[in-house]
CSV table of C-alpha atoms (C1' of nucleotides) in Angstrom, one decimal:
chain,number,residue,atom,x,y,z
U,464,MET,CA,5.5,11.8,-9.1
U,465,ASN,CA,2.3,10.7,-10.5
U,466,ILE,CA,-0.3,12.9,-11.3
U,467,LEU,CA,-4.1,12.5,-12.1
U,468,LEU,CA,-5.4,15.5,-14.1
U,469,ILE,CA,-9.3,15.7,-14.6
U,470,GLU,CA,-10.4,18.2,-16.7
U,471,ASP,CA,-12.5,18.6,-20.0
U,472,ASP,CA,-11.5,22.3,-21.2
U,473,LYS,CA,-8.9,21.0,-24.1
U,474,ARG,CA,-7.2,24.5,-23.6
U,475,ILE,CA,-6.8,24.5,-20.1
U,476,SER,CA,-5.4,20.2,-19.8
U,477,ASP,CA,-3.1,20.8,-22.6
U,478,PHE,CA,-1.5,23.9,-20.9
U,479,VAL,CA,-1.4,22.2,-17.7
U,480,LEU,CA,-0.4,18.9,-19.1
U,481,LYS,CA,2.7,20.4,-20.9
U,482,GLY,CA,4.0,22.2,-18.0
U,483,LEU,CA,3.5,19.3,-15.2
U,484,GLN,CA,5.5,17.2,-17.8
U,485,GLU,CA,8.2,19.8,-18.3
U,486,ASN,CA,9.1,19.9,-14.3
U,487,GLY,CA,10.0,16.0,-14.8
U,488,PHE,CA,6.0,14.9,-13.2
U,489,ASN,CA,4.2,11.8,-14.4
U,490,VAL,CA,0.6,12.9,-15.6
U,491,HIS,CA,-2.5,11.3,-16.6
U,492,LEU,CA,-5.5,12.7,-18.4
U,493,SER,CA,-8.9,12.3,-17.8
U,494,ASP,CA,-11.6,14.5,-19.5
U,495,ASN,CA,-14.8,13.3,-17.8
U,496,GLY,CA,-15.9,12.3,-14.4
U,497,VAL,CA,-16.8,8.7,-15.2
U,498,ASN,CA,-13.3,7.7,-16.4
U,499,ALA,CA,-11.7,9.6,-13.8
U,500,ARG,CA,-13.4,7.6,-11.2
U,501,GLU,CA,-12.3,4.5,-12.6
U,502,HIS,CA,-8.6,5.4,-12.5
U,503,ILE,CA,-8.7,7.1,-8.6
U,504,LEU,CA,-10.3,3.9,-7.4
U,505,SER,CA,-8.6,1.3,-9.4
U,506,SER,CA,-4.8,3.1,-9.3
U,507,GLU,CA,-2.5,4.7,-6.8
U,508,TRP,CA,-2.0,8.7,-7.2
U,509,ASP,CA,0.2,10.7,-5.2
U,510,ILE,CA,-2.1,13.7,-6.3
U,511,ILE,CA,-5.2,14.5,-8.3
U,512,LEU,CA,-5.8,17.9,-9.8
U,513,MET,CA,-9.3,18.1,-10.6
U,514,ASP,CA,-11.7,20.9,-12.6
U,515,ILE,CA,-14.5,21.4,-10.4
U,516,MET,CA,-17.0,21.7,-13.5
U,517,LEU,CA,-17.1,18.8,-15.7
U,518,PRO,CA,-19.2,17.5,-18.0
U,519,ASP,CA,-20.9,14.4,-16.4
U,520,ILE,CA,-20.1,14.8,-12.9
U,521,ASP,CA,-20.4,17.4,-10.1
U,522,GLY,CA,-16.3,17.6,-9.1
U,523,VAL,CA,-17.4,18.3,-5.7
U,524,GLU,CA,-19.8,14.8,-5.7
U,525,LEU,CA,-16.5,13.3,-6.7
U,526,VAL,CA,-14.7,14.3,-4.1
U,527,LYS,CA,-17.2,13.3,-1.7
U,528,LEU,CA,-17.1,9.8,-3.2
U,529,ILE,CA,-13.4,9.8,-3.2
U,530,ARG,CA,-13.4,10.1,0.8
U,531,TYR,CA,-16.1,8.0,1.4
U,532,LYS,CA,-14.6,5.0,-0.2
U,533,LYS,CA,-11.6,6.0,2.2
U,534,LYS,CA,-9.3,7.0,-0.2
U,535,ASN,CA,-7.0,9.6,1.1
U,536,THR,CA,-5.4,11.0,-2.3
U,537,PRO,CA,-4.6,14.6,-2.1
U,538,ILE,CA,-6.6,16.8,-4.3
U,539,ILE,CA,-6.3,20.1,-5.6
U,540,MET,CA,-9.6,21.6,-7.1
U,541,LEU,CA,-9.4,24.0,-9.9
U,542,SER,CA,-12.1,26.5,-10.7
U,543,ALA,CA,-13.5,29.2,-12.8
U,544,LEU,CA,-15.4,30.0,-9.5
U,545,GLY,CA,-13.3,32.4,-7.5
U,546,ASP,CA,-16.8,32.5,-4.9
U,547,PRO,CA,-15.7,31.8,-1.2
U,548,GLU,CA,-18.9,29.3,-0.9
U,549,ASP,CA,-17.7,27.3,-3.5
U,550,LYS,CA,-14.2,27.1,-1.9
U,551,VAL,CA,-15.8,26.7,1.2
U,552,ASN,CA,-17.9,23.9,-0.5
U,553,ALA,CA,-15.1,22.4,-2.4
U,554,LEU,CA,-12.9,22.0,1.2
U,555,ASP,CA,-15.1,20.8,3.3
U,556,SER,CA,-16.5,18.2,0.9
U,557,GLY,CA,-12.6,16.9,1.1
U,558,ALA,CA,-10.7,18.7,-1.2
U,559,ASP,CA,-6.9,19.6,0.3
U,560,ASP,CA,-6.7,23.0,-1.9
U,561,TYR,CA,-8.2,25.0,-3.9
U,562,LEU,CA,-6.7,27.3,-6.8
U,563,VAL,CA,-8.7,29.9,-8.7
U,564,LYS,CA,-8.3,29.8,-12.6
U,565,PRO,CA,-6.5,31.7,-13.8
U,566,PHE,CA,-3.9,30.7,-11.8
U,567,HIS,CA,0.1,31.1,-12.0
U,568,PHE,CA,2.1,28.2,-13.2
U,569,LYS,CA,4.5,28.2,-10.9
U,570,GLU,CA,2.1,28.4,-7.7
U,571,LEU,CA,0.0,25.3,-8.9
U,572,ILE,CA,3.8,23.6,-8.6
U,573,SER,CA,4.6,25.0,-5.2
U,574,ARG,CA,1.0,24.0,-4.3
U,575,ILE,CA,1.3,20.6,-5.1
U,576,ASN,CA,4.7,20.1,-4.0
U,577,ALA,CA,4.0,21.3,-0.5
U,578,LEU,CA,0.5,19.1,-0.2
U,579,VAL,CA,2.4,16.3,-1.4
U,580,ARG,CA,5.3,16.9,1.1
U,581,ARG,CA,2.6,17.4,3.2
U,582,THR,CA,1.2,13.6,2.8
U,583,LYS,CA,4.6,12.1,2.9
U,584,LEU,CA,5.3,13.5,6.2
U,585,ASN,CA,2.3,11.1,7.3
U,586,TYR,CA,3.1,8.1,4.8
U,587,ASP,CA,6.6,7.4,4.0
U,588,LYS,CA,8.1,6.9,8.0
U,589,GLU,CA,5.6,4.1,8.1
U,590,GLN,CA,5.5,2.5,4.7
U,591,ASN,CA,8.5,0.2,3.6
U,592,ILE,CA,8.6,1.9,0.1
U,593,HIS,CA,11.8,0.5,-2.2
U,594,GLN,CA,12.0,1.9,-6.1
U,595,CYS,CA,13.6,1.6,-9.1
U,596,GLY,CA,12.1,3.3,-12.2
U,597,ASP,CA,8.8,2.4,-13.0
U,598,ILE,CA,8.7,-0.2,-10.4
U,599,THR,CA,7.4,0.6,-6.8
U,600,ILE,CA,7.2,-2.1,-4.5
U,601,ASN,CA,5.2,-1.9,-1.0
U,602,THR,CA,6.7,-4.4,1.4
U,603,ASP,CA,4.0,-3.9,3.8
U,604,GLU,CA,1.4,-4.8,1.3
U,605,HIS,CA,3.4,-7.1,-0.2
U,606,LYS,CA,2.3,-5.1,-3.2
U,607,VAL,CA,4.3,-4.7,-6.4
U,608,LEU,CA,3.4,-1.7,-9.0
U,609,VAL,CA,4.4,-1.3,-12.7
U,610,ASN,CA,3.4,2.1,-13.8
U,611,ASN,CA,0.9,2.2,-11.0
U,612,LYS,CA,-0.7,-1.1,-12.1
U,613,THR,CA,-0.8,-3.2,-9.5
U,614,ILE,CA,1.1,-7.0,-10.6
U,615,ASP,CA,0.7,-10.3,-9.2
U,616,LEU,CA,3.6,-12.2,-8.5
U,617,SER,CA,4.3,-15.7,-6.8
U,618,PRO,CA,6.3,-15.6,-3.8
U,619,ARG,CA,9.3,-16.8,-5.6
U,620,GLU,CA,9.1,-14.3,-8.0
U,621,TYR,CA,8.4,-11.4,-5.4
U,622,LYS,CA,11.2,-12.5,-3.8
U,623,LEU,CA,13.6,-12.3,-6.3
U,624,LEU,CA,12.5,-8.8,-7.5
U,625,LEU,CA,13.0,-7.7,-4.3
U,626,PHE,CA,16.5,-8.8,-4.0
U,627,LEU,CA,16.9,-7.1,-7.5
U,628,VAL,CA,15.7,-4.1,-6.7
U,629,GLU,CA,17.5,-3.8,-3.5
U,630,ASN,CA,20.5,-4.1,-5.4
U,631,LYS,CA,19.7,-2.1,-8.8
U,632,ASN,CA,22.3,-0.8,-10.8
U,633,LYS,CA,24.4,-4.0,-9.6
U,634,VAL,CA,25.4,-6.6,-11.3
U,635,MET,CA,23.9,-9.9,-9.6
U,636,PRO,CA,25.8,-13.1,-10.5
U,637,ARG,CA,23.4,-16.0,-10.9
U,638,THR,CA,25.5,-17.6,-7.6
U,639,GLN,CA,24.7,-14.7,-5.5
U,640,ILE,CA,20.6,-14.7,-6.4
U,641,LEU,CA,21.0,-18.6,-5.9
U,642,ASN,CA,22.2,-18.0,-2.6
U,643,ASN,CA,19.9,-14.9,-1.5
U,644,VAL,CA,16.5,-15.7,-3.2
U,645,TRP,CA,17.1,-19.8,-3.2
U,646,GLY,CA,19.2,-20.4,-0.2
U,647,ILE,CA,21.3,-22.4,-2.2
U,648,ASN,CA,24.9,-22.1,-1.7
U,649,TYR,CA,26.4,-24.8,-4.3
U,650,ASP,CA,26.4,-25.0,-7.7
U,651,ASN,CA,23.9,-27.1,-8.5
U,652,ASN,CA,23.8,-26.8,-12.3
U,653,THR,CA,19.8,-25.4,-12.3
U,654,ASN,CA,18.7,-23.1,-14.4
U,655,VAL,CA,15.9,-21.5,-12.4
U,656,VAL,CA,17.3,-18.2,-12.3
U,657,ASP,CA,16.8,-17.5,-15.8
U,658,VAL,CA,13.2,-19.3,-15.8
U,659,TYR,CA,12.3,-17.0,-13.2
U,660,ILE,CA,13.6,-13.7,-15.2
U,661,SER,CA,12.1,-14.8,-17.6
U,662,TYR,CA,8.3,-14.9,-16.2
U,663,LEU,CA,9.3,-11.2,-14.4
U,664,ARG,CA,10.0,-9.7,-17.8
U,665,ASN,CA,6.7,-11.3,-19.1
U,666,LYS,CA,4.7,-10.1,-16.0
U,667,MET,CA,6.1,-6.9,-16.0
U,668,ASN,CA,6.5,-6.0,-19.2
U,669,LEU,CA,10.3,-5.2,-18.4
U,670,THR,CA,12.7,-4.4,-21.3
U,671,SER,CA,15.9,-5.9,-21.6
U,672,ALA,CA,17.1,-2.7,-21.3
U,673,THR,CA,15.5,-2.5,-17.5
U,674,LEU,CA,16.3,-6.0,-16.4
U,675,GLN,CA,19.5,-6.5,-18.3
U,676,THR,CA,21.0,-9.7,-19.1
U,677,ILE,CA,25.2,-9.8,-18.1
U,678,VAL,CA,26.1,-12.5,-20.2
U,679,GLY,CA,28.7,-14.7,-18.6
U,680,THR,CA,28.0,-13.5,-14.7
U,681,GLY,CA,24.1,-12.7,-14.0
U,682,TYR,CA,21.5,-9.9,-14.6
U,683,MET,CA,21.3,-6.4,-13.5
U,684,LEU,CA,18.3,-4.2,-13.1
U,685,LYS,CA,18.8,-0.7,-14.3
U,686,ASP,CA,17.2,2.2,-12.7
U,687,SER,CA,16.6,4.3,-16.0
Q,1019,MET,CA,-7.9,22.5,18.9
Q,1020,ASN,CA,-5.1,24.8,19.9
Q,1021,ILE,CA,-4.1,27.6,16.8
Q,1022,LEU,CA,-1.0,29.7,17.1
Q,1023,LEU,CA,-1.9,33.4,15.5
Q,1024,ILE,CA,1.3,35.6,15.1
Q,1025,GLU,CA,0.2,38.8,13.5
Q,1026,ASP,CA,1.3,42.1,14.5
Q,1027,ASP,CA,-1.6,44.3,13.1
Q,1028,LYS,CA,-4.1,44.5,16.1
Q,1029,ARG,CA,-7.1,45.2,14.0
Q,1030,ILE,CA,-6.2,41.9,11.7
Q,1031,SER,CA,-5.6,39.9,15.0
Q,1032,ASP,CA,-8.8,40.8,16.9
Q,1033,PHE,CA,-11.0,39.9,14.1
Q,1034,VAL,CA,-9.5,36.7,13.3
Q,1035,LEU,CA,-9.0,35.5,17.4
Q,1036,LYS,CA,-12.6,36.5,17.8
Q,1037,GLY,CA,-14.0,34.5,14.9
Q,1038,LEU,CA,-11.7,31.3,15.9
Q,1039,GLN,CA,-12.9,31.4,19.0
Q,1040,GLU,CA,-15.8,31.4,18.0
Q,1041,ASN,CA,-15.5,28.6,16.0
Q,1042,GLY,CA,-14.3,26.5,19.3
Q,1043,PHE,CA,-11.1,27.2,18.5
Q,1044,ASN,CA,-8.6,27.7,21.0
Q,1045,VAL,CA,-6.4,30.5,20.1
Q,1046,HIS,CA,-3.2,32.0,21.4
Q,1047,LEU,CA,-1.9,35.1,19.8
Q,1048,SER,CA,1.6,36.3,19.2
Q,1049,ASP,CA,2.2,40.1,17.9
Q,1050,ASN,CA,6.1,39.3,17.0
Q,1051,GLY,CA,8.4,37.3,15.4
Q,1052,VAL,CA,10.6,36.6,18.6
Q,1053,ASN,CA,7.9,35.7,21.1
Q,1054,ALA,CA,6.2,33.5,18.4
Q,1055,ARG,CA,9.5,31.8,17.7
Q,1056,GLU,CA,9.3,31.1,21.9
Q,1057,HIS,CA,6.1,29.5,21.5
Q,1058,ILE,CA,6.5,27.5,18.5
Q,1059,LEU,CA,9.5,25.7,19.4
Q,1060,SER,CA,8.2,25.2,23.2
Q,1061,SER,CA,4.6,24.1,22.4
Q,1062,GLU,CA,2.8,21.5,20.9
Q,1063,TRP,CA,0.1,23.6,18.2
Q,1064,ASP,CA,-2.2,21.7,16.0
Q,1065,ILE,CA,-1.6,24.9,13.4
Q,1066,ILE,CA,0.3,28.2,13.0
Q,1067,LEU,CA,-1.5,31.0,11.1
Q,1068,MET,CA,1.3,33.5,10.1
Q,1069,ASP,CA,1.4,37.0,8.8
Q,1070,ILE,CA,4.0,37.1,6.3
Q,1071,MET,CA,5.5,40.4,7.2
Q,1072,LEU,CA,6.4,40.9,11.0
Q,1073,PRO,CA,8.2,43.7,12.9
Q,1074,ASP,CA,10.9,42.0,13.6
Q,1075,ILE,CA,11.6,38.5,11.7
Q,1076,ASP,CA,10.8,37.3,8.2
Q,1077,GLY,CA,7.8,35.2,8.2
Q,1078,VAL,CA,9.4,33.4,5.0
Q,1079,GLU,CA,12.6,33.0,7.4
Q,1080,LEU,CA,10.9,31.4,10.6
Q,1081,VAL,CA,9.0,29.2,8.3
Q,1082,LYS,CA,12.5,28.1,7.4
Q,1083,LEU,CA,13.7,27.8,10.9
Q,1084,ILE,CA,10.3,26.2,11.8
Q,1085,ARG,CA,10.9,23.1,9.4
Q,1086,TYR,CA,14.7,23.3,9.7
Q,1087,LYS,CA,14.1,22.6,13.8
Q,1088,LYS,CA,12.3,19.2,12.3
Q,1089,LYS,CA,9.2,20.8,13.7
Q,1090,ASN,CA,6.4,19.6,11.0
Q,1091,THR,CA,3.3,21.9,12.2
Q,1092,PRO,CA,1.2,23.0,9.7
Q,1093,ILE,CA,1.7,26.4,8.5
Q,1094,ILE,CA,-0.6,28.7,6.7
Q,1095,MET,CA,0.7,32.1,5.9
Q,1096,LEU,CA,-1.7,34.9,6.0
Q,1097,SER,CA,-0.8,38.1,3.7
Q,1098,ALA,CA,-1.6,41.1,2.0
Q,1099,LEU,CA,0.9,40.1,-0.4
Q,1100,GLY,CA,-0.9,38.5,-3.7
Q,1101,ASP,CA,2.0,38.6,-6.0
Q,1102,PRO,CA,2.7,34.8,-7.2
Q,1103,GLU,CA,6.6,35.1,-6.6
Q,1104,ASP,CA,5.4,35.7,-2.7
Q,1105,LYS,CA,3.2,32.9,-3.0
Q,1106,VAL,CA,5.9,30.5,-4.5
Q,1107,ASN,CA,8.5,31.7,-1.9
Q,1108,ALA,CA,6.1,31.1,1.2
Q,1109,LEU,CA,5.2,27.6,0.0
Q,1110,ASP,CA,8.6,26.5,-1.2
Q,1111,SER,CA,10.3,27.4,1.8
Q,1112,GLY,CA,7.7,25.0,3.9
Q,1113,ALA,CA,4.2,26.5,4.7
Q,1114,ASP,CA,1.3,24.4,3.6
Q,1115,ASP,CA,-1.1,27.0,2.6
Q,1116,TYR,CA,-1.3,30.8,1.8
Q,1117,LEU,CA,-4.0,32.8,2.1
Q,1118,VAL,CA,-4.4,36.7,0.5
Q,1119,LYS,CA,-5.8,39.6,2.5
Q,1120,PRO,CA,-8.2,40.5,2.7
Q,1121,PHE,CA,-10.1,36.7,2.9
Q,1122,HIS,CA,-13.3,35.6,3.6
Q,1123,PHE,CA,-13.4,34.3,7.2
Q,1124,LYS,CA,-15.0,31.3,6.2
Q,1125,GLU,CA,-12.3,30.1,3.8
Q,1126,LEU,CA,-9.8,30.1,6.2
Q,1127,ILE,CA,-11.8,28.0,8.5
Q,1128,SER,CA,-12.4,25.5,5.7
Q,1129,ARG,CA,-8.9,26.0,4.7
Q,1130,ILE,CA,-7.5,25.2,8.9
Q,1131,ASN,CA,-10.1,22.1,8.6
Q,1132,ALA,CA,-8.8,20.6,5.3
Q,1133,LEU,CA,-5.0,20.9,6.4
Q,1134,VAL,CA,-5.6,19.8,10.0
Q,1135,ARG,CA,-7.9,16.7,8.5
Q,1136,ARG,CA,-4.8,16.2,6.2
Q,1137,THR,CA,-2.4,16.4,9.0
Q,1138,LYS,CA,-3.9,13.9,11.6
Q,1139,LEU,CA,-5.3,11.6,8.9
Q,1140,ASN,CA,-2.6,9.2,10.5
Q,1141,TYR,CA,-2.2,10.3,13.7
Q,1142,ASP,CA,-6.1,10.5,15.5
Q,1143,LYS,CA,-6.9,6.8,15.8
Q,1144,GLU,CA,-9.8,6.7,18.3
Q,1145,GLN,CA,-8.8,4.0,21.2
Q,1146,ASN,CA,-12.3,2.7,21.2
Q,1147,ILE,CA,-13.2,2.6,18.0
Q,1148,HIS,CA,-11.2,0.6,15.1
Q,1149,GLN,CA,-12.6,0.9,11.2
Q,1150,CYS,CA,-11.5,-0.8,8.3
Q,1151,GLY,CA,-13.6,-0.6,5.1
Q,1152,ASP,CA,-17.0,-2.1,6.4
Q,1153,ILE,CA,-16.0,-3.3,9.1
Q,1154,THR,CA,-16.3,-1.2,12.8
Q,1155,ILE,CA,-14.8,-2.9,16.1
Q,1156,ASN,CA,-16.1,-1.1,19.4
Q,1157,THR,CA,-13.5,-2.0,21.6
Q,1158,ASP,CA,-15.2,-0.8,24.9
Q,1159,GLU,CA,-18.7,-2.8,23.7
Q,1160,HIS,CA,-16.7,-5.8,22.5
Q,1161,LYS,CA,-18.9,-5.4,19.2
Q,1162,VAL,CA,-18.2,-5.8,15.6
Q,1163,LEU,CA,-20.6,-4.5,12.9
Q,1164,VAL,CA,-20.1,-5.1,9.2
Q,1165,ASN,CA,-22.3,-2.8,7.3
Q,1166,ASN,CA,-23.9,-1.9,10.8
Q,1167,LYS,CA,-24.7,-5.6,11.4
Q,1168,THR,CA,-23.7,-7.1,14.4
Q,1169,ILE,CA,-21.9,-10.0,13.9
Q,1170,ASP,CA,-21.2,-12.5,16.9
Q,1171,LEU,CA,-17.5,-13.8,17.4
Q,1172,SER,CA,-16.0,-15.9,19.8
Q,1173,PRO,CA,-13.3,-14.8,21.8
Q,1174,ARG,CA,-10.6,-16.0,19.6
Q,1175,GLU,CA,-12.1,-15.4,16.5
Q,1176,TYR,CA,-12.8,-11.5,17.8
Q,1177,LYS,CA,-9.0,-11.4,18.9
Q,1178,LEU,CA,-7.6,-12.2,15.3
Q,1179,LEU,CA,-9.8,-9.5,14.1
Q,1180,LEU,CA,-8.7,-6.8,16.1
Q,1181,PHE,CA,-5.3,-7.8,15.6
Q,1182,LEU,CA,-5.9,-7.5,11.8
Q,1183,VAL,CA,-7.5,-4.3,11.8
Q,1184,GLU,CA,-5.1,-2.8,14.3
Q,1185,ASN,CA,-2.4,-3.7,11.2
Q,1186,LYS,CA,-4.8,-3.1,8.2
Q,1187,ASN,CA,-3.1,-3.1,5.1
Q,1188,LYS,CA,-0.2,-4.9,6.4
Q,1189,VAL,CA,0.8,-8.2,5.5
Q,1190,MET,CA,1.1,-10.1,9.0
Q,1191,PRO,CA,2.9,-13.6,8.9
Q,1192,ARG,CA,1.4,-16.6,10.5
Q,1193,THR,CA,4.1,-16.5,13.1
Q,1194,GLN,CA,3.4,-12.9,14.4
Q,1195,ILE,CA,-0.4,-13.8,14.1
Q,1196,LEU,CA,0.3,-16.6,16.4
Q,1197,ASN,CA,2.8,-14.9,18.3
Q,1198,ASN,CA,0.4,-11.9,18.9
Q,1199,VAL,CA,-3.1,-13.9,19.1
Q,1200,TRP,CA,-2.2,-17.0,20.4
Q,1201,GLY,CA,0.7,-16.5,22.5
Q,1202,ILE,CA,2.7,-19.1,21.0
Q,1203,ASN,CA,6.1,-18.3,20.3
Q,1204,TYR,CA,7.6,-21.5,18.8
Q,1205,ASP,CA,6.4,-23.1,15.4
Q,1206,ASN,CA,4.3,-26.1,16.1
Q,1207,ASN,CA,2.9,-26.8,12.7
Q,1208,THR,CA,-0.3,-26.1,13.6
Q,1209,ASN,CA,-2.9,-24.7,11.0
Q,1210,VAL,CA,-5.4,-22.7,13.6
Q,1211,VAL,CA,-4.7,-19.7,12.0
Q,1212,ASP,CA,-5.9,-20.7,8.8
Q,1213,VAL,CA,-8.9,-22.4,10.4
Q,1214,TYR,CA,-10.1,-19.0,12.4
Q,1215,ILE,CA,-9.2,-17.4,8.5
Q,1216,SER,CA,-11.6,-18.9,7.2
Q,1217,TYR,CA,-14.2,-18.8,10.3
Q,1218,LEU,CA,-14.0,-15.1,10.0
Q,1219,ARG,CA,-14.2,-14.8,6.5
Q,1220,ASN,CA,-17.6,-17.0,6.7
Q,1221,LYS,CA,-19.6,-15.1,9.4
Q,1222,MET,CA,-18.3,-11.5,8.2
Q,1223,ASN,CA,-18.8,-12.5,4.4
Q,1224,LEU,CA,-15.4,-11.1,3.3
Q,1225,THR,CA,-13.9,-11.3,0.2
Q,1226,SER,CA,-10.8,-12.6,-0.9
Q,1227,ALA,CA,-9.9,-9.2,-1.4
Q,1228,THR,CA,-10.7,-7.9,1.8
Q,1229,LEU,CA,-9.1,-10.7,3.8
Q,1230,GLN,CA,-6.4,-11.2,1.9
Q,1231,THR,CA,-4.3,-14.6,1.6
Q,1232,ILE,CA,-0.3,-13.9,1.0
Q,1233,VAL,CA,0.8,-16.9,0.0
Q,1234,GLY,CA,4.1,-18.1,1.6
Q,1235,THR,CA,3.8,-15.5,4.0
Q,1236,GLY,CA,0.1,-14.8,5.9
Q,1237,TYR,CA,-2.8,-12.7,5.6
Q,1238,MET,CA,-3.5,-9.0,5.1
Q,1239,LEU,CA,-6.9,-7.3,6.0
Q,1240,LYS,CA,-7.2,-4.8,3.5
Q,1241,ASP,CA,-8.6,-1.3,3.7
Q,1242,SER,CA,-11.3,0.3,1.2
F,65,DA,C1',-23.8,-35.9,34.7
F,66,DG,C1',-25.2,-33.2,30.8
F,67,DT,C1',-25.0,-29.9,27.3
F,68,DC,C1',-23.0,-26.5,25.2
F,69,DA,C1',-19.7,-23.2,22.6
F,70,DC,C1',-15.5,-22.8,22.0
F,71,DA,C1',-10.5,-24.5,20.3
F,72,DT,C1',-7.5,-27.4,18.0
F,73,DG,C1',-5.5,-31.1,15.3
F,74,DA,C1',-6.4,-34.0,11.3
F,75,DA,C1',-7.8,-35.0,6.9
F,76,DT,C1',-8.9,-34.0,2.6
F,77,DA,C1',-9.7,-31.5,-2.0
F,78,DT,C1',-7.9,-28.2,-4.9
F,79,DC,C1',-5.4,-25.3,-6.7
F,80,DC,C1',-1.2,-22.7,-7.5
F,81,DT,C1',3.8,-23.0,-7.4
F,82,DC,C1',8.4,-24.5,-8.1
F,83,DC,C1',11.3,-27.0,-10.6
F,84,DT,C1',13.1,-29.8,-14.3
F,85,DG,C1',14.6,-30.7,-18.7
F,86,DA,C1',14.2,-29.8,-23.6
F,87,DT,C1',14.4,-27.0,-27.6
F,88,DA,C1',15.2,-22.5,-30.1
F,89,DG,C1',17.7,-18.7,-30.6
F,90,DA,C1',21.4,-15.4,-29.2
F,91,DA,C1',25.8,-14.0,-28.4
F,92,DG,C1',30.7,-14.9,-28.1
F,93,DA,C1',35.2,-17.0,-29.9
F,94,DT,C1',37.8,-18.5,-33.4
D,1085,DA,C1',31.4,-17.8,-40.9
D,1086,DT,C1',31.3,-21.9,-38.1
D,1087,DC,C1',31.0,-23.6,-34.1
D,1088,DT,C1',30.6,-23.3,-29.2
D,1089,DT,C1',28.9,-21.7,-25.3
D,1090,DC,C1',25.6,-19.1,-23.0
D,1091,DT,C1',20.4,-17.7,-22.5
D,1092,DA,C1',15.3,-17.4,-23.1
D,1093,DT,C1',11.3,-19.6,-23.2
D,1094,DC,C1',7.5,-23.5,-22.8
D,1095,DA,C1',5.2,-27.4,-21.3
D,1096,DG,C1',4.2,-30.5,-17.8
D,1097,DG,C1',4.7,-33.3,-13.5
D,1098,DA,C1',5.7,-33.3,-8.6
D,1099,DG,C1',5.5,-31.1,-4.3
D,1100,DG,C1',3.3,-28.3,-1.1
D,1101,DA,C1',-0.1,-24.3,0.5
D,1102,DT,C1',-4.2,-23.1,1.7
D,1103,DA,C1',-9.2,-23.6,2.6
D,1104,DT,C1',-12.8,-26.2,4.3
D,1105,DT,C1',-14.7,-29.7,7.1
D,1106,DC,C1',-14.9,-33.5,10.6
D,1107,DA,C1',-13.7,-35.3,14.7
D,1108,DT,C1',-12.1,-34.7,19.1
D,1109,DG,C1',-10.7,-32.5,23.2
D,1110,DT,C1',-11.6,-28.8,27.4
D,1111,DG,C1',-14.0,-25.9,30.1
D,1112,DA,C1',-18.0,-23.5,31.7
D,1113,DC,C1',-22.4,-23.4,33.0
D,1114,DT,C1',-27.2,-25.7,34.3
DNA sequence: AGTCACATGAATATCCTCCTGATAGAAGAT
DNA sequence: ATCTTCTATCAGGAGGATATTCATGTGACT
């Protein structure tokens, strides 16, 4: 799960970052509003944790911007301000939750889980998502992500990748790949599969540990 | 909006009930767990506000029961217990939010709104108004707006656009477009779809990032 | 009839994808 | 260690897909 943490106070961000990572979350840190905005608009996050007081942009304004841009990413505000007015203000601007510092770390984890659970209820039903390690394929949108970055693939590359993800952790012989991705049922001495595997490894920066070569047989995509 | 309030302390329930009603909510009160369970399982609620300490059933157990029964109704727990353990316990059992008494009424309203907003994101599609980014279609008036400017479309163009907006963020194969917009069920080697996509892009000034071409498949209208 | 808007198929240019075949390099066999 | 087999990668041409424009057909309305 990918979390964007927006926090300028290094003591706090160190603490939160470490704690989240220990709990198995994949966290990216932004320490200012401008940088955060870039990351929000260019990538897909499961959830955003945002300090309300940032050096350059007001957190509430940032939330409004995100919602204005039709981004529905879940947002939890973190703030030293415990005043009801501040809470109301943040929640009404589009944030989903508001947590007053200092907070207990366990509570943060539980609130993250609660919110993500609620969000996924809406989305996962409707979208067809395939995963394998860092790789995410959204077949509805025909979209491929590696570490939250969109990768452009040609139709054939896409079809091959999808086939490998659908059969992750299984060795796929060349013949079977040719059969399923190219529709070729006979052995015609081609090396297209090798070539396209190479394309994928390049475009997606896949190590040979992730997209393994099984010598004499074919290939296998490993789920970390 | 229909709210189920589960609270046995009459002083508090009076206060909350009155406040919610003044804010235009439609509220039903249950003052014990057994009665509440009946209402939860037999009716549809937009949101449930639940005291954690009830005379007959533990609130957390009630939440677990609701979730076990595959009811995804949003739940906010209200409790005098401010202990992190209690919060974690409640949230992890399936509650969406946790508010410690005494709370400010405005905060409760904001949290209710935030949660309902999050829950309804994908459900409340207004019948006559369709949106996608800058594009707004009012089917009652048969009117198309881009950035608040009216666009004149021919019947076929309109039908195609509406279909794409209704299926925004999903790749629509040419065959499916032909089927739904033209009523053609067989492949008759036509390029009308391409031509009309071109018309739309021109008339509406759509970038190829908004109305995307999915090479080898079809087209997709992207939100935001 | 004539005009107009619309729908459609065809034509063209452009761009991108796909595949082949060659070569270099890695892995495995003896 | 050497040879053989298998794999990785590259470059470039052929082919295919798409965008756009044009010409024709069709039906409604005047």
